[in-house]
Coordinates of C-alpha atoms and ligand atoms in Angstrom, one line a residue:
X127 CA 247.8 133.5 116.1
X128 CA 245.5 132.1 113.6
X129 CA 245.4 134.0 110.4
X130 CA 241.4 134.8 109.8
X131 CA 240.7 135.8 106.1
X132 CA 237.6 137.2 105.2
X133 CA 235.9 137.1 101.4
X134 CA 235.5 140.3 100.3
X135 CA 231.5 139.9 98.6
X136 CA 231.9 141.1 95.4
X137 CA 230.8 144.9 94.6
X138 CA 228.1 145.8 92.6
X139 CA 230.0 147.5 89.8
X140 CA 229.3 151.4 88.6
X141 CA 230.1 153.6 86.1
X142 CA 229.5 157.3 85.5
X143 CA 230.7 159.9 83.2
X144 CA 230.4 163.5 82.2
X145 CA 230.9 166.0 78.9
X146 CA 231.4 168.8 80.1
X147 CA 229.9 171.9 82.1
X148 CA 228.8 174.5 80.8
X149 CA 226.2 177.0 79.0
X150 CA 224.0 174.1 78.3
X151 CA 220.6 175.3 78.0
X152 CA 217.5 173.6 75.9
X153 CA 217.4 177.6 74.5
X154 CA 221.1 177.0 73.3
X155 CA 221.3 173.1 72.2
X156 CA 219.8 172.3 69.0
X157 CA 217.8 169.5 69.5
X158 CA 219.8 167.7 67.0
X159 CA 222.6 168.0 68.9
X160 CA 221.3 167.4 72.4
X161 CA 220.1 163.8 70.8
X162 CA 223.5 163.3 69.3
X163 CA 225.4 163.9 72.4
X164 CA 222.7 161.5 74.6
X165 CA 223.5 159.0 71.8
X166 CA 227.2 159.2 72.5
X167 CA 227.1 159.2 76.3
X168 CA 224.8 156.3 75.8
X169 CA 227.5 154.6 73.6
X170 CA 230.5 155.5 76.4
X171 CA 228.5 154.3 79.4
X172 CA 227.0 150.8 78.2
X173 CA 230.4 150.1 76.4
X174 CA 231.9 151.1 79.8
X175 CA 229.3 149.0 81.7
X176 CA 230.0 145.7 79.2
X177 CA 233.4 145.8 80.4
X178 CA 232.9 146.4 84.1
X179 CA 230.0 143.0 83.8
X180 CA 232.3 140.4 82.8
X181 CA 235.1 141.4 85.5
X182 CA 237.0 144.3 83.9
X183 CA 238.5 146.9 85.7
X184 CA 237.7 150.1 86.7
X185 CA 240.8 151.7 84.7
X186 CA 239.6 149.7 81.9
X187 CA 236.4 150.7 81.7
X188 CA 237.0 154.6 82.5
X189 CA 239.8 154.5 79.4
X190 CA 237.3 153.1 77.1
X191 CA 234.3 155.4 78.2
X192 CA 236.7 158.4 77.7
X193 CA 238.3 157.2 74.4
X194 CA 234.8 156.7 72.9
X195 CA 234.0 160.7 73.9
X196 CA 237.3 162.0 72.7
X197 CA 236.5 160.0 69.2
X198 CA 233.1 161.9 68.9
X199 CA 233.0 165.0 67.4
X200 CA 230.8 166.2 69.8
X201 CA 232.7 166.7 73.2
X202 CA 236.1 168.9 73.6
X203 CA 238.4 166.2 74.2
X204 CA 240.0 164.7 71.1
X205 CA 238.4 165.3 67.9
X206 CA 236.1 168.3 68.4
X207 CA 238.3 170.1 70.7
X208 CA 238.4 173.7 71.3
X209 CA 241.3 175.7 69.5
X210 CA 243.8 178.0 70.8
X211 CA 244.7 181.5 70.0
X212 CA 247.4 180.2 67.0
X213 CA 244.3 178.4 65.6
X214 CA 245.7 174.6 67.0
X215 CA 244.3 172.1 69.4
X216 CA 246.3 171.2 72.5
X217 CA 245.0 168.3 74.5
X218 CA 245.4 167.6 78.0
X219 CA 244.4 164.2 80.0
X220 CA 245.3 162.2 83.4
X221 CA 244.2 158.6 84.9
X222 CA 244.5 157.5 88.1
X223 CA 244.1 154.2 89.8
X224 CA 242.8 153.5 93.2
X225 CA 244.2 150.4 94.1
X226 CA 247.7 151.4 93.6
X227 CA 247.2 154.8 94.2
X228 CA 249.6 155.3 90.9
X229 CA 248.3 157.9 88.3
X230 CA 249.6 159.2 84.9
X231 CA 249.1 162.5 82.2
X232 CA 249.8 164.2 79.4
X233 CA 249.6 168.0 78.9
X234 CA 249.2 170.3 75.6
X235 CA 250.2 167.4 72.7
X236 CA 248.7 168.0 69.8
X237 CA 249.0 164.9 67.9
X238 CA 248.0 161.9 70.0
X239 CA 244.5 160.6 68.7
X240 CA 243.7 158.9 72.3
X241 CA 245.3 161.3 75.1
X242 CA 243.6 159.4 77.7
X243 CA 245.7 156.4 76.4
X244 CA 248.6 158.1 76.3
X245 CA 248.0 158.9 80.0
X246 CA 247.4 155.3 80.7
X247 CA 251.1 154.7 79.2
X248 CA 252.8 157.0 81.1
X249 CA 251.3 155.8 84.5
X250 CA 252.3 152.0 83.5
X251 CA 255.4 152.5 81.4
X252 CA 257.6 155.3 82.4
X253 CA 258.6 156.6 86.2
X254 CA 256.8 159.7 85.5
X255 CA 253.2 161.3 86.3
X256 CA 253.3 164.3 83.8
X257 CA 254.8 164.0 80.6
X258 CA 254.3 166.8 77.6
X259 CA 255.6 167.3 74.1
X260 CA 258.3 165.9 72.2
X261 CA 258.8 162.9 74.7
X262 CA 254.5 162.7 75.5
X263 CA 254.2 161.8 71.6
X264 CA 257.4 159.9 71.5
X265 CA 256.0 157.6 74.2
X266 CA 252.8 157.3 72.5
X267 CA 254.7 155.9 69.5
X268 CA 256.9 153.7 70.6
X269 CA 254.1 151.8 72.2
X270 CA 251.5 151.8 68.9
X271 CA 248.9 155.0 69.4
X272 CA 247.7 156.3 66.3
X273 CA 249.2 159.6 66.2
X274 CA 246.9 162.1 63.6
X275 CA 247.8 165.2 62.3
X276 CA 246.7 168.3 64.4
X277 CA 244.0 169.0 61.9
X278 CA 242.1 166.1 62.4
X279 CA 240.7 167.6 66.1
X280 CA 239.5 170.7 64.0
X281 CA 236.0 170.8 63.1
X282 CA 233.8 173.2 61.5
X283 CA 232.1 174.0 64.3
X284 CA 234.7 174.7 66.7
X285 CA 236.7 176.7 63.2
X286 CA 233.5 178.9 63.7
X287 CA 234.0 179.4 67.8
X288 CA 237.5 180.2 67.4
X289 CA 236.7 182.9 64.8
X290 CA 233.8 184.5 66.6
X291 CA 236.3 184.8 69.8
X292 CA 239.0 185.8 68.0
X293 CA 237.0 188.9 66.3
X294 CA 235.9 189.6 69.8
X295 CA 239.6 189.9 71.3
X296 CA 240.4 191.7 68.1
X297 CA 237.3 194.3 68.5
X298 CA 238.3 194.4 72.3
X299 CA 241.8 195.1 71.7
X300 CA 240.7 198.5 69.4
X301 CA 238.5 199.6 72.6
X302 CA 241.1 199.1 74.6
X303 CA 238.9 197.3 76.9
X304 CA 241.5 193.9 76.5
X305 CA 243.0 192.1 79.7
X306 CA 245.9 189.5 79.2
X307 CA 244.3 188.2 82.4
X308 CA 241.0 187.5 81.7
X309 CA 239.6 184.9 79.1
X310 CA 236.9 186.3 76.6
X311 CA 233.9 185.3 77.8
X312 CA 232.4 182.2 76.1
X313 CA 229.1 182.3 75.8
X314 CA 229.3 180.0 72.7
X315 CA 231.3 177.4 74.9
X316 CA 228.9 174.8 76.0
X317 CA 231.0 172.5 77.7
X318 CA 232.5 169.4 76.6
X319 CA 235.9 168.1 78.6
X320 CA 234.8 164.4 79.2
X321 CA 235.4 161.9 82.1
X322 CA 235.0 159.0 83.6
X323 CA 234.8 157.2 87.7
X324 CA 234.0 153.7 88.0
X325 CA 233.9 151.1 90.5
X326 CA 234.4 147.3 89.7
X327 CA 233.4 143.9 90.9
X328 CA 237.0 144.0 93.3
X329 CA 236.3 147.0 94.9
X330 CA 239.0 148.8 92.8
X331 CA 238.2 152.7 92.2
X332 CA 239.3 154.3 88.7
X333 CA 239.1 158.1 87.7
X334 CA 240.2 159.9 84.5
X335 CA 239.7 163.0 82.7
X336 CA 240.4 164.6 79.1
X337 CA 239.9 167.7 77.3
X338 CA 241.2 170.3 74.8
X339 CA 241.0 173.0 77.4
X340 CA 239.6 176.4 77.2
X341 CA 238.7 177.9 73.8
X342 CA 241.3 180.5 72.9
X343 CA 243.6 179.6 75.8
X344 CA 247.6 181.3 75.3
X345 CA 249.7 178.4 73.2
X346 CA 251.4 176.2 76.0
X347 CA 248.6 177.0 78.3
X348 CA 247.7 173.7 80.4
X349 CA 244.7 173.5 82.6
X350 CA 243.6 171.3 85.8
X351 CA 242.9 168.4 83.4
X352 CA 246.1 166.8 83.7
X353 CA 246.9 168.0 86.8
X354 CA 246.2 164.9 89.7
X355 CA 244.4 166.0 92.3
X356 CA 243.2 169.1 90.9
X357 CA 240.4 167.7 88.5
X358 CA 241.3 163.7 88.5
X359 CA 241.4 161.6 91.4
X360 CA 241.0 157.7 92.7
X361 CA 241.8 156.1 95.9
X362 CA 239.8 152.7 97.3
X363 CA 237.7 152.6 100.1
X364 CA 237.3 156.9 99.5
X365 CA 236.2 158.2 95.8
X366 CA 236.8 158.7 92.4
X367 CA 236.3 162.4 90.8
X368 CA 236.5 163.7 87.7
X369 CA 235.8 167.6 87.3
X370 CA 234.7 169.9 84.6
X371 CA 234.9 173.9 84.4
X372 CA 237.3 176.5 84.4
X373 CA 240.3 174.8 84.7
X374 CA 242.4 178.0 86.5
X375 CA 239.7 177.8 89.7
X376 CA 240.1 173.4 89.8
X377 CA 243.7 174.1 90.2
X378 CA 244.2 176.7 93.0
X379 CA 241.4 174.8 94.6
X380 CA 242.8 171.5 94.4
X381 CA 239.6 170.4 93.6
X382 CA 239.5 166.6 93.1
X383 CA 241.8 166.4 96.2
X384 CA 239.7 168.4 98.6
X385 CA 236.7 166.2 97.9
X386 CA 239.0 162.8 99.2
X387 CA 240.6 165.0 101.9
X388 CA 237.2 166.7 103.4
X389 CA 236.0 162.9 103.4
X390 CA 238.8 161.3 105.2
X391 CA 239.7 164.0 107.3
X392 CA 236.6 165.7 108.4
X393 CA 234.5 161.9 107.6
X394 CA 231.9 163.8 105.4
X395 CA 229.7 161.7 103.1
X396 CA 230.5 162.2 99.4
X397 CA 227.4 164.2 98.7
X398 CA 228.2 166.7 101.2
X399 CA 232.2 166.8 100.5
X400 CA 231.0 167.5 96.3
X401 CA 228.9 170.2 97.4
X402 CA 231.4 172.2 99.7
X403 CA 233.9 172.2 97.4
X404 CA 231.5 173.6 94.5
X405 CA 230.2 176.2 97.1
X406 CA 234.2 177.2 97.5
X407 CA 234.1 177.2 93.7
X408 CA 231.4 179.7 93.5
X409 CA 232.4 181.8 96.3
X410 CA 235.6 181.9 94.2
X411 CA 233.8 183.2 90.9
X412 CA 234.8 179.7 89.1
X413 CA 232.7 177.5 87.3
X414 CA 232.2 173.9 86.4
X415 CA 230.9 170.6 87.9
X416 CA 232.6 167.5 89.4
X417 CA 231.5 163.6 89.0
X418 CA 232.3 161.7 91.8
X419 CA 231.5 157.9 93.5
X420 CA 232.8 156.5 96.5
X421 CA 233.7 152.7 97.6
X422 CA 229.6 152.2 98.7
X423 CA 228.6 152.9 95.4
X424 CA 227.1 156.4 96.0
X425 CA 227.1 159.3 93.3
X426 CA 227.6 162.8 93.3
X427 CA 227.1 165.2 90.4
X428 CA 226.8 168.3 91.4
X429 CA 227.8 171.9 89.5
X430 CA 227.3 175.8 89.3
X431 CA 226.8 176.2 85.5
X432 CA 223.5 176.2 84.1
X433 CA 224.1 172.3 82.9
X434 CA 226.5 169.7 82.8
X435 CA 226.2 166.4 80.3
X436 CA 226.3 163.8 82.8
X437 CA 225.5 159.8 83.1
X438 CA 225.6 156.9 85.3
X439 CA 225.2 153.0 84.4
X440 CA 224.5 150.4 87.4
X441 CA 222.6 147.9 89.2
X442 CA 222.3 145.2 86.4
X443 CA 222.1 148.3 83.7
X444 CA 220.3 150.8 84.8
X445 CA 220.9 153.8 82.7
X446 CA 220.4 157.4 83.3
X447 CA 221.7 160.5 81.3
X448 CA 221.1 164.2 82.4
X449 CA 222.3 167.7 80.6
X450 CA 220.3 170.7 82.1
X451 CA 220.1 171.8 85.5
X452 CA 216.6 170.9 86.4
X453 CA 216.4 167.2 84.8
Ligands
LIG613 N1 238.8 172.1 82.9 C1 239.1 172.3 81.5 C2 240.3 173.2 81.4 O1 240.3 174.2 82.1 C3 238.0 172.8 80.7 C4 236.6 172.3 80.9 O2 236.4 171.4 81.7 O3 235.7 172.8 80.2 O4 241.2 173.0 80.7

């Protein structure tokens, strides 16, 4: 039987990203900031897009999109991260590549500059999905990541957060109104975890996601970040997805996962598979937001918090960046 092999046509590429969900409001951004952090998003997503134009991949051009964000101040992932109740950052990140359908992350290190790069090592250069402490930062070593002391993620403004919670556990506690199972609610929090989806010229589907987590989380405590299916997710010819919110909610829901599974299994279209699973979430009482693309090139961005920094780069460079709920 003769063999027949067709060209795949090449795909037109995509790219889209997110900050974080949150209380994002034009009441509680400074404008100052809000122009910072459409600067920075700017800066991830035509970086991203320069890559995915001259033939990159999509893992390359979701690492870089998210390294750039975990390098601003800005976003809580990387430098600028939200602190824990001991007053430290712990940082949490996964990747995951569609064509192979092999994926890799890191959970609670504290001194890795790049976590998403560290995840990007584990998937390539160990047997392993998850790795944390001594042997995450071992790993990121031995293979030339810049490792920074745990002070460098602090800044001012999170310093400030972290007191302003902590006085309210503390006030809280002398009520008697505390609960070891409930976090304090964080009004201040206005999002920040970043990722990244992107489709490239072969067709190949690329999804990653980092973060510091949730602002005065219990020391070791690790959230859906890292955890594959939960908030990161890639397979070719399905979707890519990358969430954002209360991390406890993306994990019992299996978030990312139930977006690829309702698709494949139930053959909904991406836009309605996003917004089931974020009706579940709010049924649920969680919060957050989800990026998402599948294999045709369609996006979903969809979430239940009053906004979500969000972008997309395509179609020969056409750029668009969104943060509140009725842009
Ligand atoms: N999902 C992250 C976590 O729970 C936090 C966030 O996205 O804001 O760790």
């Amino acid at each position: 039987m003769a063999l027949r092999v067709t060209a795949q046509a090449p795909k037109a590429p995509l790219l889209v990203i997110h900050g974080g969900a949150g209380n994002i409001t034009p009441q509680n951004l400074s404008p100052e900031e809000e122009l910072s952090c459409r600067m920075e998003l700017k800066r991830a997503l035509e970086t991203g897009w320069k890559i995915l134009q001259n033939g990159g991949s999509s893992l390359e051009a979701v690492v870089t999109a998210i390294s750039i964000l975990e390098d601003s101040p800005h976003f809580n992932a990387g430098k600028g991260s939200v602190l824990n109740r001991a007053g430290k950052v712990e940082l949490d990140a996964s990747i995951m590549e569609g064509k192979t359908g092999m994926a890799g992350a890191v959970a609670a290190v504290t001194r890795i500059k790049n976590p998403i790069q560290a995840a990007v090592l584990v998937m390539q250069k160990t047997p392993h999905v998850l790795l944390i402490g001594k042997g995450a930062h071992k790993l990121a070593k031995k293979n030339g990541l810049e490792l920074v002391p745990n002070s460098y993620f602090i800044t001012p403004k999170q310093k400030k957060v972290f007191q302003k919670l902590k006085s309210k556990a503390q006030k809280q506690k002398k009520d008697g109104r505390v609960s070891e199972r409930k976090f304090p609610s964080q009004p201040e929090i206005k999002g920040g975890t970043v990722g990244a989806v992107a489709l490239d010229k072969e067709g190949n589907l690329a999804a990653g996601t980092s973060t510091g987590g949730m602002a005065y989380k219990m020391q070791g405590r690790v959230g859906d970040t890292p955890i594959i299916g939960a908030s990161t997710w890639a397979e070719n010819n399905l979707c890519a997805v990358s969430t954002t919110g209360h991390g406890e909610y993306f994990i019992r829901g299996v978030v990312a996962y139930d977006i690829a599974a309702l698709m494949r299994y139930q053959k909904l279209s991406l836009s309605q598979a996003t917004q089931n699973v974020i009706q579940k979430l709010t049924e649920k009482g969680g919060q957050g937001g989800i990026i998402a693309i599948d294999s045709e090139g369609n996006i979903a961005m969809p979430f239940n918090t009053p906004g979500m920094f969000r972008g997309y780069i395509r179609n020969g460079g056409e750029l668009n960046i969104e943060i509140f709920a009725d842009e």
